[in-house]
Amino acid sequence: MSPTTDGRRPRIVVVGHGMVGHRFVAAAVERGLTETHDVVVLADEPRAAYDRVALTSFFEVGAEALSLLPEGAYADPRVELRLTTAVVAIDRATRTVTTAAGETVGYDELVLATGAAPFVPPVPGKDLDGCFVYRTIEDLEAIRAAAAPGPDGTRRRGVVIGGGLLGLEAANALHQLGVDTHVVEMAPRLMPVQLDETGGAVLVRHIEKLGLTVHCGVASTEVLDDGTGRVAGLGLRDADPIHADLVVFSAGIRPRDALARDAELEVAPRGGVLVDEQLRSVSDPRVWAIGECAAPAGVMYGLVAPGYAMAEIVVDTLLGGSAGAFTGADMSTKLKLLGVDVASFGDAFATTPDALELVFSDAVAGLYKKLVVAPAGPDADGTARDDAWVLLGGILVGDASAYGLLRPMVASQMLLPENPEELILPESRGALQLGLPDEAVVCSCNNVTKRDLLDAVDVDGEHTCEDLGAVKACTGAGTTCGSCVPTVKGIVEDYFASVGKEVDRSLCEHFALTRQELFDVVAVHGYRTFTEVVEAHGSGRGCDVCRPTVASILASQLNGHVLEGETGALQDTNDAYLANIQKNGTYSVVPRIPGGEITPEKLIVIGEVARDFGLYTKITGGQRIDLFGARMEELPLIWTRLVDAGFESGHAYGKSLRTVKSCVGSTWCRYGVQDSVQLAIDLELRYRGLRSPHKLKGGVSGCARECAEARSKDFGVIATEKGWNLYVAGNGGATPRHAELLVGDVGTEDLVRYLDRFLMYYIRTADRLQRTAPWVESLDGGLERVREVVVDDALGLGSELEAAMARHVDTYFDEWRATLDDPEKLSRFVSFVNAPDVPDPAISFGTTRGQIVPEPGAPTESVDLGATIPVGAPR
Amino acid sequence: MTAIGTAATTATVWTAVCRTDDLPRERGVAALVGGRAVALFRTYDDEWYALDNRCPYAHASVLARGIVGTRGDVPFVASPMLKQPFGLRDGVCLDDPDVRVATFPVRVVDGAVHIGVDPQPS
């Protein structure tokens, strides 16, 4: 677009800042449209765009995590975002819009992204106190306030009107809030747009198992008034009314097109600004509409992906491109509703002539899978293809793992294998991936084809990704919704197998086993020493990789002393001397201070020990105290003092639990809702000494303010009004990761049980030096898989994992005290075997800020550590 | 008498540093020999080796505290600092043949372990 005739930069006014409005601006910035145009966004909502698709997770993660623009503004100065600025009128003649405050803003191009509003059926009582819609964060906040239990602790009762996708999400929200939830759907089944009768019935059984009540084929007649203007229940046609304290309308959405109607822009019969394939209003070439307020060819699309596609096309067109055209969208859906996998794709209802259905149904397991197939037409040369079939669509309820494979088969119209029913039989996927044509789109979120994946792994190509993680990073496949990851993995593994490339997961040259396999081998055979393990399953005498790994596995399973007998020779130097080695060969000492709580008396002891041994002293990030500069032969003397004063090992040296950090909690804090210190101490004492694939850190916060930074830990607990939220798999470090919610609002007993299971499951199955975050990521199904195993006990492992943890707790002992009691172990703590008390002359110290610091040792070799200022050693 | 490891000459000065029982298999210990720190190692099959205790990468006197293992048939110690592997037989870094730490002969006489040092300055 050229500049305006008066030389001014042309201005694009965007009305609405939802997900699609944001996507438009982001694309405009990214693709250079703001090089030539100014962008002004006028939004009526008080918040910048947020992820409405994930709205149900608001209670778990809060508004901030949902925000698509956490900074609140765009970095590009040519974009102006004005929140709480509703547009009330468009004047197409003067090309201006008027805001609620009466201001007029001129435009050269006007992009309407006003979205949609919930449809509230015109039933009597719909405006009573206690009626809600489910659309915005503000709606959810209001619902949460109304859902709080009564003064006597009674649970609220709620009815959701609408059993479609949005209705079930609203029901999920109510259920999460502890409300006795009913769902009322006028159609004879749930999710009538996506599911057939049997699929809907299977979904009802899943949902009712959770304690919700579903009423299908039932029409609501009125919202009942309790006489004070408050909701008392919902009246039904030909059925008893449902008593309820709140009613949530979630019966569909309607485009917000009032502005356009008032400006006499043509709208579709069922609502939405009528636009052409470039999303341009058919009435005015300066006006565009995208997202749910638009109706390309008269059809409104209530999913975010088509809205994003529309935003990109408008940016493309304004840039002068001509390639973009919106001609419809894949309305395939895969989601998890109330913990149930549901997917619907292609011609799910077999409306195509000659279509046939293949159905697999297992009512006991709650599975329903349907494929819609049709005879393949003649091939490109016109030759008839007898007995050849193609996939048109399908429905999956209870297990949608095949979705990632099936959806691209629809899109590519590839011929089905000989026994297509195998595609939906349990545990039958795999090996088929290579049958997908190269152009099949495997990841629809990021438009990655099978060819893209094969290019990424091609051993002769330029990328040569070595594993699934590299392929995901390289192509973007599986990085958005994740539903295609099993398919991507299958394609990658099949390819590696086809070129004879072994994906080497051996621990090291001594063991052709993974850590997990080694863990199982040790458990099954009951090995107690490295020699037994390496002679039966390995070769040589091990190395610095496998010896500590086996030591950790033996410690996890047997919980013996890490320096007992042969085991002592397996440990890294930190474990071997129960302290952390520092750059000059001295060690640091960290006594355990559970939950960071310490008496003045014990604090004084630490101070005295540090002073008497001349140790550099620093507070750690985990709320304890680190004493540096201890010579190896001093460690037993230091620990004698500490143990006498009641301290025990802090395991700062081990791949094991470090600390459970806490805020001060409800005992002192005026905001605290639970006693976070007590829980942190209990958890730290429970898991102290637990050897694991990598270090483990925990945190407990006494309220949602999260002062303990618990979500940066491997496990983080945050107090709620009703109990605890348990977050898992976070970490700080080079790749910081927030822990994600595993289970919410649980009591302390349940919390400990889930945590026991989570930690033991991690210890059993993670790779060496794999922290919890990458471990969760590496699992098929990720966090969802962890939740299945840990919370739903899908593998039936729960009691076994708990028993393993109980064994650990029961057999814990302080390994420093045990070392001090054993002359054999103590004999290792000498500077020189022939001069046990002579300090190593290579160790010397300088002084910085009044404390000791390492100084390079005697330069018998090339020493190049930079300049130091010798201020004189304090000892 | 058995002499294992780096060859001794007639001029070698031997220092008895410990009894064989003082050092478990596959562990190391530092000994003070002629004023310098020497790392003494005992392998799983009871071979004895001695290296300079100083790690040339970490510039710290720590090699005796590394993990003892094998790479192929070569017994080695991994520096406890950054895990560089040094062959016990010749002191050469297995990942960088240009880096080498000094080795010393070891002999066991009547259960006593001796480390030998050449009298001339090293």
mmCIF file of N, CA and C in Angstrom, chain A residues 629-698:
data_model
loop_
_atom_site.group_PDB
_atom_site.id
_atom_site.type_symbol
_atom_site.label_atom_id
_atom_site.label_comp_id
_atom_site.label_asym_id
_atom_site.label_seq_id
_atom_site.Cartn_x
_atom_site.Cartn_y
_atom_site.Cartn_z
ATOM 1 N N GLY A 629 35.389 -24.002 51.921
ATOM 2 C CA GLY A 629 36.815 -23.968 52.201
ATOM 3 C C GLY A 629 37.275 -25.023 53.193
ATOM 4 N N ALA A 630 36.445 -26.043 53.427
ATOM 5 C CA ALA A 630 36.834 -27.100 54.366
ATOM 6 C C ALA A 630 37.758 -28.085 53.662
ATOM 7 N N ARG A 631 38.902 -28.347 54.271
ATOM 8 C CA ARG A 631 39.777 -29.388 53.732
ATOM 9 C C ARG A 631 39.154 -30.740 54.029
ATOM 10 N N MET A 632 39.442 -31.682 53.147
ATOM 11 C CA MET A 632 38.797 -32.987 53.276
ATOM 12 C C MET A 632 38.974 -33.577 54.664
ATOM 13 N N GLU A 633 40.189 -33.443 55.227
ATOM 14 C CA GLU A 633 40.415 -34.059 56.534
ATOM 15 C C GLU A 633 39.700 -33.325 57.664
ATOM 16 N N GLU A 634 39.191 -32.108 57.357
ATOM 17 C CA GLU A 634 38.459 -31.370 58.392
ATOM 18 C C GLU A 634 36.983 -31.754 58.452
ATOM 19 N N LEU A 635 36.498 -32.380 57.392
ATOM 20 C CA LEU A 635 35.058 -32.645 57.310
ATOM 21 C C LEU A 635 34.522 -33.419 58.518
ATOM 22 N N PRO A 636 35.208 -34.502 58.956
ATOM 23 C CA PRO A 636 34.661 -35.218 60.128
ATOM 24 C C PRO A 636 34.642 -34.342 61.388
ATOM 25 N N LEU A 637 35.644 -33.482 61.547
ATOM 26 C CA LEU A 637 35.679 -32.617 62.733
ATOM 27 C C LEU A 637 34.523 -31.625 62.698
ATOM 28 N N ILE A 638 34.299 -31.058 61.519
ATOM 29 C CA ILE A 638 33.191 -30.101 61.364
ATOM 30 C C ILE A 638 31.862 -30.780 61.639
ATOM 31 N N TRP A 639 31.719 -31.967 61.086
ATOM 32 C CA TRP A 639 30.421 -32.660 61.229
ATOM 33 C C TRP A 639 30.207 -33.183 62.642
ATOM 34 N N THR A 640 31.279 -33.488 63.343
ATOM 35 C CA THR A 640 31.099 -33.881 64.748
ATOM 36 C C THR A 640 30.426 -32.744 65.511
ATOM 37 N N ARG A 641 30.907 -31.541 65.268
ATOM 38 C CA ARG A 641 30.293 -30.383 65.935
ATOM 39 C C ARG A 641 28.844 -30.208 65.517
ATOM 40 N N LEU A 642 28.595 -30.314 64.214
ATOM 41 C CA LEU A 642 27.238 -30.078 63.711
ATOM 42 C C LEU A 642 26.267 -31.157 64.196
ATOM 43 N N VAL A 643 26.703 -32.416 64.133
ATOM 44 C CA VAL A 643 25.820 -33.514 64.553
ATOM 45 C C VAL A 643 25.521 -33.394 66.046
ATOM 46 N N ASP A 644 26.534 -33.033 66.831
ATOM 47 C CA ASP A 644 26.303 -32.858 68.272
ATOM 48 C C ASP A 644 25.247 -31.786 68.538
ATOM 49 N N ALA A 645 25.186 -30.795 67.673
ATOM 50 C CA ALA A 645 24.211 -29.714 67.872
ATOM 51 C C ALA A 645 22.851 -30.053 67.263
ATOM 52 N N GLY A 646 22.722 -31.279 66.733
ATOM 53 C CA GLY A 646 21.416 -31.703 66.218
ATOM 54 C C GLY A 646 21.238 -31.519 64.721
ATOM 55 N N PHE A 647 22.305 -31.180 63.993
ATOM 56 C CA PHE A 647 22.189 -31.056 62.535
ATOM 57 C C PHE A 647 22.380 -32.407 61.874
ATOM 58 N N GLU A 648 21.914 -32.501 60.654
ATOM 59 C CA GLU A 648 22.187 -33.699 59.867
ATOM 60 C C GLU A 648 22.541 -33.283 58.440
ATOM 61 N N SER A 649 22.972 -34.277 57.663
ATOM 62 C CA SER A 649 23.394 -33.989 56.298
ATOM 63 C C SER A 649 22.295 -33.272 55.529
ATOM 64 N N GLY A 650 22.690 -32.269 54.753
ATOM 65 C CA GLY A 650 21.731 -31.585 53.878
ATOM 66 C C GLY A 650 21.714 -32.151 52.473
ATOM 67 N N HIS A 651 22.560 -33.153 52.207
ATOM 68 C CA HIS A 651 22.619 -33.790 50.884
ATOM 69 C C HIS A 651 22.793 -32.786 49.744
ATOM 70 N N ALA A 652 23.445 -31.666 50.026
ATOM 71 C CA ALA A 652 23.697 -30.700 48.949
ATOM 72 C C ALA A 652 24.632 -31.316 47.919
ATOM 73 N N TYR A 653 25.354 -32.359 48.316
ATOM 74 C CA TYR A 653 26.321 -33.001 47.441
ATOM 75 C C TYR A 653 25.687 -34.078 46.580
ATOM 76 N N GLY A 654 24.456 -34.487 46.863
ATOM 77 C CA GLY A 654 23.906 -35.677 46.231
ATOM 78 C C GLY A 654 22.943 -35.356 45.109
ATOM 79 N N LYS A 655 22.765 -36.324 44.203
ATOM 80 C CA LYS A 655 21.632 -36.268 43.297
ATOM 81 C C LYS A 655 20.474 -36.791 44.129
ATOM 82 N N SER A 656 19.873 -35.907 44.862
ATOM 83 C CA SER A 656 18.875 -36.300 45.843
ATOM 84 C C SER A 656 18.117 -35.056 46.254
ATOM 85 N N LEU A 657 17.167 -35.221 47.188
ATOM 86 C CA LEU A 657 16.405 -34.057 47.602
ATOM 87 C C LEU A 657 17.329 -33.026 48.228
ATOM 88 N N ARG A 658 17.237 -31.796 47.758
ATOM 89 C CA ARG A 658 17.989 -30.709 48.370
ATOM 90 C C ARG A 658 17.123 -30.074 49.455
ATOM 91 N N THR A 659 16.312 -29.099 49.084
ATOM 92 C CA THR A 659 15.527 -28.439 50.120
ATOM 93 C C THR A 659 14.071 -28.352 49.689
ATOM 94 N N VAL A 660 13.232 -28.094 50.659
ATOM 95 C CA VAL A 660 11.864 -27.691 50.367
ATOM 96 C C VAL A 660 11.717 -26.277 50.934
ATOM 97 N N LYS A 661 11.758 -25.330 50.018
ATOM 98 C CA LYS A 661 11.752 -23.928 50.407
ATOM 99 C C LYS A 661 10.328 -23.523 50.807
ATOM 100 N N SER A 662 10.215 -22.630 51.770
ATOM 101 C CA SER A 662 8.859 -22.214 52.152
ATOM 102 C C SER A 662 8.804 -20.722 52.405
ATOM 103 N N CYS A 663 7.616 -20.163 52.270
ATOM 104 C CA CYS A 663 7.364 -18.815 52.759
ATOM 105 C C CYS A 663 6.966 -18.945 54.223
ATOM 106 N N VAL A 664 6.675 -17.851 54.882
ATOM 107 C CA VAL A 664 6.433 -17.956 56.317
ATOM 108 C C VAL A 664 5.037 -18.504 56.627
ATOM 109 N N GLY A 665 4.125 -18.415 55.659
ATOM 110 C CA GLY A 665 2.845 -19.087 55.808
ATOM 111 C C GLY A 665 1.901 -18.462 56.819
ATOM 112 N N SER A 666 0.826 -19.192 57.100
ATOM 113 C CA SER A 666 -0.275 -18.614 57.873
ATOM 114 C C SER A 666 0.090 -18.332 59.327
ATOM 115 N N THR A 667 1.192 -18.915 59.820
ATOM 116 C CA THR A 667 1.525 -18.646 61.225
ATOM 117 C C THR A 667 1.804 -17.160 61.471
ATOM 118 N N TRP A 668 2.479 -16.525 60.529
ATOM 119 C CA TRP A 668 2.812 -15.123 60.700
ATOM 120 C C TRP A 668 2.200 -14.204 59.648
ATOM 121 N N CYS A 669 2.090 -14.715 58.455
ATOM 122 C CA CYS A 669 1.743 -13.819 57.348
ATOM 123 C C CYS A 669 0.255 -13.495 57.357
ATOM 124 N N ARG A 670 -0.079 -12.215 57.180
ATOM 125 C CA ARG A 670 -1.502 -11.842 57.218
ATOM 126 C C ARG A 670 -2.247 -12.307 55.985
ATOM 127 N N TYR A 671 -1.525 -12.725 54.950
ATOM 128 C CA TYR A 671 -2.192 -13.219 53.751
ATOM 129 C C TYR A 671 -2.271 -14.748 53.726
ATOM 130 N N GLY A 672 -1.444 -15.410 54.523
ATOM 131 C CA GLY A 672 -1.316 -16.863 54.420
ATOM 132 C C GLY A 672 -2.637 -17.570 54.685
ATOM 133 N N VAL A 673 -2.890 -18.632 53.904
ATOM 134 C CA VAL A 673 -4.109 -19.402 54.151
ATOM 135 C C VAL A 673 -3.793 -20.800 54.681
ATOM 136 N N GLN A 674 -2.537 -21.254 54.583
ATOM 137 C CA GLN A 674 -2.166 -22.559 55.140
ATOM 138 C C GLN A 674 -0.779 -22.442 55.760
ATOM 139 N N ASP A 675 -0.453 -23.433 56.595
ATOM 140 C CA ASP A 675 0.838 -23.443 57.280
ATOM 141 C C ASP A 675 1.894 -24.044 56.351
ATOM 142 N N SER A 676 2.459 -23.182 55.524
ATOM 143 C CA SER A 676 3.407 -23.672 54.520
ATOM 144 C C SER A 676 4.701 -24.177 55.149
ATOM 145 N N VAL A 677 5.103 -23.590 56.276
ATOM 146 C CA VAL A 677 6.361 -24.007 56.896
ATOM 147 C C VAL A 677 6.241 -25.441 57.404
ATOM 148 N N GLN A 678 5.142 -25.725 58.076
ATOM 149 C CA GLN A 678 4.958 -27.089 58.593
ATOM 150 C C GLN A 678 4.991 -28.100 57.447
ATOM 151 N N LEU A 679 4.274 -27.789 56.359
ATOM 152 C CA LEU A 679 4.251 -28.747 55.250
ATOM 153 C C LEU A 679 5.641 -28.887 54.627
ATOM 154 N N ALA A 680 6.342 -27.768 54.475
ATOM 155 C CA ALA A 680 7.692 -27.834 53.881
ATOM 156 C C ALA A 680 8.612 -28.696 54.744
ATOM 157 N N ILE A 681 8.538 -28.507 56.049
ATOM 158 C CA ILE A 681 9.374 -29.313 56.946
ATOM 159 C C ILE A 681 8.989 -30.790 56.830
ATOM 160 N N ASP A 682 7.691 -31.066 56.844
ATOM 161 C CA ASP A 682 7.249 -32.462 56.755
ATOM 162 C C ASP A 682 7.731 -33.103 55.458
ATOM 163 N N LEU A 683 7.610 -32.357 54.349
ATOM 164 C CA LEU A 683 8.023 -32.927 53.063
ATOM 165 C C LEU A 683 9.534 -33.093 53.001
ATOM 166 N N GLU A 684 10.272 -32.104 53.518
ATOM 167 C CA GLU A 684 11.730 -32.208 53.461
ATOM 168 C C GLU A 684 12.211 -33.394 54.296
ATOM 169 N N LEU A 685 11.594 -33.581 55.445
ATOM 170 C CA LEU A 685 12.003 -34.711 56.286
ATOM 171 C C LEU A 685 11.562 -36.037 55.674
ATOM 172 N N ARG A 686 10.467 -36.007 54.963
ATOM 173 C CA ARG A 686 9.981 -37.249 54.346
ATOM 174 C C ARG A 686 10.906 -37.707 53.220
ATOM 175 N N TYR A 687 11.351 -36.761 52.413
ATOM 176 C CA TYR A 687 12.106 -37.133 51.215
ATOM 177 C C TYR A 687 13.611 -36.912 51.362
ATOM 178 N N ARG A 688 14.071 -36.501 52.529
ATOM 179 C CA ARG A 688 15.508 -36.273 52.715
ATOM 180 C C ARG A 688 16.268 -37.569 52.418
ATOM 181 N N GLY A 689 17.391 -37.404 51.761
ATOM 182 C CA GLY A 689 18.239 -38.565 51.499
ATOM 183 C C GLY A 689 17.779 -39.434 50.337
ATOM 184 N N LEU A 690 16.679 -39.054 49.680
ATOM 185 C CA LEU A 690 16.155 -39.865 48.575
ATOM 186 C C LEU A 690 17.038 -39.691 47.340
ATOM 187 N N ARG A 691 17.750 -40.753 46.929
ATOM 188 C CA ARG A 691 18.621 -40.654 45.755
ATOM 189 C C ARG A 691 17.767 -40.723 44.494
ATOM 190 N N SER A 692 18.080 -39.875 43.529
ATOM 191 C CA SER A 692 17.241 -39.759 42.335
ATOM 192 C C SER A 692 18.124 -39.508 41.115
ATOM 193 N N PRO A 693 17.553 -39.540 39.902
ATOM 194 C CA PRO A 693 18.383 -39.360 38.700
ATOM 195 C C PRO A 693 19.091 -38.015 38.658
ATOM 196 N N HIS A 694 18.521 -37.013 39.289
ATOM 197 C CA HIS A 694 19.160 -35.704 39.362
ATOM 198 C C HIS A 694 18.721 -35.084 40.676
ATOM 199 N N LYS A 695 19.230 -33.884 40.952
ATOM 200 C CA LYS A 695 18.812 -33.249 42.193
ATOM 201 C C LYS A 695 17.322 -32.940 42.157
ATOM 202 N N LEU A 696 16.733 -32.863 43.330
ATOM 203 C CA LEU A 696 15.310 -32.580 43.453
ATOM 204 C C LEU A 696 15.132 -31.393 44.384
ATOM 205 N N LYS A 697 14.286 -30.466 43.977
ATOM 206 C CA LYS A 697 14.009 -29.326 44.842
ATOM 207 C C LYS A 697 12.501 -29.169 44.984
ATOM 208 N N GLY A 698 12.092 -28.688 46.142
ATOM 209 C CA GLY A 698 10.670 -28.483 46.378
ATOM 210 C C GLY A 698 10.419 -27.111 46.967
#
